Amino acid sequence: QYSPDNVAGADGDVDPTEITFPGCSCLTSSCVVRVCTCLCRGENYKNLCIKPTDKEEYARPIFECNAMCQCGESCQNRVVQRGLQFRLEVFKTVKKGWGLRTLEFIAKGRFVCEYAGEVLGFNEARRRIQAQTSKDSNYIIAVREHLHNGQIMETFVDPTYIGNLGRFLNHSCEPNLFMVPVRVDSMVPKLALFAATDISAGEELSYDYSGRFHNLPVTNREQRTSQEDNILKKPCYCGSHTCNSFLPWDSSLFS
């Protein structure tokens, strides 16, 4: 079933459509940094492109203006919530099953698409993972955000049964997209994929399933984990010069 947005999962633990954020009181057509409460952490976008992070290891939090804000729909702090802006195509790849490519040029920093599906709790995500066989495709993504108080916020999204075009994105060890959690109406993030580089028409779209931000190199810890878990991993066919040979694998859902 196709859905452009996240929906509540079968366990019902999280409702991604709930509006819990207060809106800004800006009466201008586009909000201004240090005046708008939604932009108290700084500007998120410039000419529809996500602002660069100066080689930071992690993405910084992004909060867009929401349904309760008084600013207009043309506000520059409304990007991901506008949905698809480019023509994309699902196609059959040689070795990787279905894939997704763009039919037009995409500039670096532009929002491409969301990875949408059922938002699950940890127990339901683990139950679904453990019920899979080696022949099943795994679409469940686990996103972990490190909070300032040392806690980790987890979001599990599964587009296996309900989802959007994002489910057809393949992994690459040298991807042209990167994922950033973007919040609009509540603390449940939209898993937004942005262009990491200029992307030509006809090029396949991909991101790093491990969540490495801005195509940072594989760390020693990730290399060790790969060597220990290779038996359970699936081979990677991305074809990049730095290919890690196997798809990223999250052991926490199997424990």
PDB file of N, CA, C and O in Angstrom, residues 24 44 47 50 57 60 62 72 74 93 155 162 168-169 189 199 203 214 218 226 253:
ATOM      1  N   CYS A  24       5.091  28.825  15.488  1.00  0.00           N
ATOM      2  CA  CYS A  24       5.683  30.163  15.632  1.00  0.00           C
ATOM      3  C   CYS A  24       4.610  31.216  15.357  1.00  0.00           C
ATOM      4  O   CYS A  24       3.590  30.937  14.735  1.00  0.00           O
ATOM      5  N   ASN A  44      18.027  26.321   8.629  1.00  0.00           N
ATOM      6  CA  ASN A  44      18.094  24.941   8.145  1.00  0.00           C
ATOM      7  C   ASN A  44      18.375  24.846   6.652  1.00  0.00           C
ATOM      8  O   ASN A  44      19.103  23.961   6.215  1.00  0.00           O
ATOM      9  N   ASN A  47      17.847  28.532  -0.129  1.00  0.00           N
ATOM     10  CA  ASN A  47      17.384  28.278  -1.497  1.00  0.00           C
ATOM     11  C   ASN A  47      16.988  26.811  -1.693  1.00  0.00           C
ATOM     12  O   ASN A  47      17.379  26.165  -2.672  1.00  0.00           O
ATOM     13  N   ILE A  50      19.683  22.052   1.950  1.00  0.00           N
ATOM     14  CA  ILE A  50      20.075  21.924   3.347  1.00  0.00           C
ATOM     15  C   ILE A  50      21.430  22.584   3.551  1.00  0.00           C
ATOM     16  O   ILE A  50      22.319  22.481   2.708  1.00  0.00           O
ATOM     17  N   GLU A  57      30.305  14.874  12.237  1.00  0.00           N
ATOM     18  CA  GLU A  57      30.072  13.434  12.127  1.00  0.00           C
ATOM     19  C   GLU A  57      28.591  13.103  12.091  1.00  0.00           C
ATOM     20  O   GLU A  57      28.176  12.130  11.477  1.00  0.00           O
ATOM     21  N   ARG A  60      22.777  17.695  12.498  1.00  0.00           N
ATOM     22  CA  ARG A  60      22.198  18.464  13.598  1.00  0.00           C
ATOM     23  C   ARG A  60      20.675  18.421  13.488  1.00  0.00           C
ATOM     24  O   ARG A  60      20.130  18.161  12.411  1.00  0.00           O
ATOM     25  N   ILE A  62      16.893  19.230  12.850  1.00  0.00           N
ATOM     26  CA  ILE A  62      16.174  20.155  11.972  1.00  0.00           C
ATOM     27  C   ILE A  62      14.702  20.150  12.368  1.00  0.00           C
ATOM     28  O   ILE A  62      14.069  19.101  12.451  1.00  0.00           O
ATOM     29  N   GLY A  72       3.417  31.587   6.232  1.00  0.00           N
ATOM     30  CA  GLY A  72       2.745  31.072   5.058  1.00  0.00           C
ATOM     31  C   GLY A  72       3.353  29.785   4.531  1.00  0.00           C
ATOM     32  O   GLY A  72       4.436  29.354   4.947  1.00  0.00           O
ATOM     33  N   SER A  74       4.697  29.363   1.801  1.00  0.00           N
ATOM     34  CA  SER A  74       5.907  29.653   1.024  1.00  0.00           C
ATOM     35  C   SER A  74       7.135  29.869   1.905  1.00  0.00           C
ATOM     36  O   SER A  74       8.216  30.172   1.403  1.00  0.00           O
ATOM     37  N   THR A  93      17.192  -3.354 -11.541  1.00  0.00           N
ATOM     38  CA  THR A  93      18.650  -3.356 -11.661  1.00  0.00           C
ATOM     39  C   THR A  93      19.130  -4.751 -12.076  1.00  0.00           C
ATOM     40  O   THR A  93      18.346  -5.709 -12.100  1.00  0.00           O
ATOM     41  N   THR A 155      14.108   5.445  16.415  1.00  0.00           N
ATOM     42  CA  THR A 155      12.944   5.463  15.536  1.00  0.00           C
ATOM     43  C   THR A 155      13.067   4.284  14.575  1.00  0.00           C
ATOM     44  O   THR A 155      14.095   4.111  13.923  1.00  0.00           O
ATOM     45  N   ILE A 162       3.354  -0.880   4.043  1.00  0.00           N
ATOM     46  CA  ILE A 162       2.861   0.470   3.768  1.00  0.00           C
ATOM     47  C   ILE A 162       4.077   1.383   3.657  1.00  0.00           C
ATOM     48  O   ILE A 162       4.879   1.464   4.595  1.00  0.00           O
ATOM     49  N   PHE A 168      12.529   1.595  -2.329  1.00  0.00           N
ATOM     50  CA  PHE A 168      13.251   1.045  -3.476  1.00  0.00           C
ATOM     51  C   PHE A 168      14.693   1.546  -3.562  1.00  0.00           C
ATOM     52  O   PHE A 168      15.428   1.158  -4.473  1.00  0.00           O
ATOM     53  N   LEU A 169      15.102   2.400  -2.648  1.00  0.00           N
ATOM     54  CA  LEU A 169      16.475   2.912  -2.652  1.00  0.00           C
ATOM     55  C   LEU A 169      17.449   1.810  -2.241  1.00  0.00           C
ATOM     56  O   LEU A 169      17.263   1.158  -1.215  1.00  0.00           O
ATOM     57  N   PRO A 189      10.332  11.838  13.822  1.00  0.00           N
ATOM     58  CA  PRO A 189      10.974  12.487  12.677  1.00  0.00           C
ATOM     59  C   PRO A 189      10.543  11.908  11.333  1.00  0.00           C
ATOM     60  O   PRO A 189      10.136  10.751  11.229  1.00  0.00           O
ATOM     61  N   ILE A 199      23.511  15.356  -8.828  1.00  0.00           N
ATOM     62  CA  ILE A 199      23.092  14.060  -9.377  1.00  0.00           C
ATOM     63  C   ILE A 199      22.529  14.274 -10.773  1.00  0.00           C
ATOM     64  O   ILE A 199      21.619  15.083 -10.967  1.00  0.00           O
ATOM     65  N   GLU A 203      20.672   8.831 -13.213  1.00  0.00           N
ATOM     66  CA  GLU A 203      21.551   8.211 -12.221  1.00  0.00           C
ATOM     67  C   GLU A 203      20.736   7.522 -11.133  1.00  0.00           C
ATOM     68  O   GLU A 203      19.718   8.046 -10.667  1.00  0.00           O
ATOM     69  N   HIS A 214      27.108  12.131   5.478  1.00  0.00           N
ATOM     70  CA  HIS A 214      27.939  12.839   4.491  1.00  0.00           C
ATOM     71  C   HIS A 214      29.081  11.984   3.964  1.00  0.00           C
ATOM     72  O   HIS A 214      30.200  12.458   3.768  1.00  0.00           O
ATOM     73  N   VAL A 218      34.453   4.357   6.490  1.00  0.00           N
ATOM     74  CA  VAL A 218      34.130   3.313   7.455  1.00  0.00           C
ATOM     75  C   VAL A 218      35.117   3.376   8.615  1.00  0.00           C
ATOM     76  O   VAL A 218      36.323   3.501   8.412  1.00  0.00           O
ATOM     77  N   SER A 226      31.897  -5.904  10.974  1.00  0.00           N
ATOM     78  CA  SER A 226      31.661  -6.573   9.697  1.00  0.00           C
ATOM     79  C   SER A 226      32.336  -7.935   9.677  1.00  0.00           C
ATOM     80  O   SER A 226      31.760  -8.925   9.238  1.00  0.00           O
ATOM     81  N   LEU A 253      18.782  -5.762  16.880  1.00  0.00           N
ATOM     82  CA  LEU A 253      17.424  -6.273  16.751  1.00  0.00           C
ATOM     83  C   LEU A 253      17.372  -7.794  16.789  1.00  0.00           C
ATOM     84  O   LEU A 253      16.285  -8.385  16.782  1.00  0.00           O
TER      85      LEU A 253
END
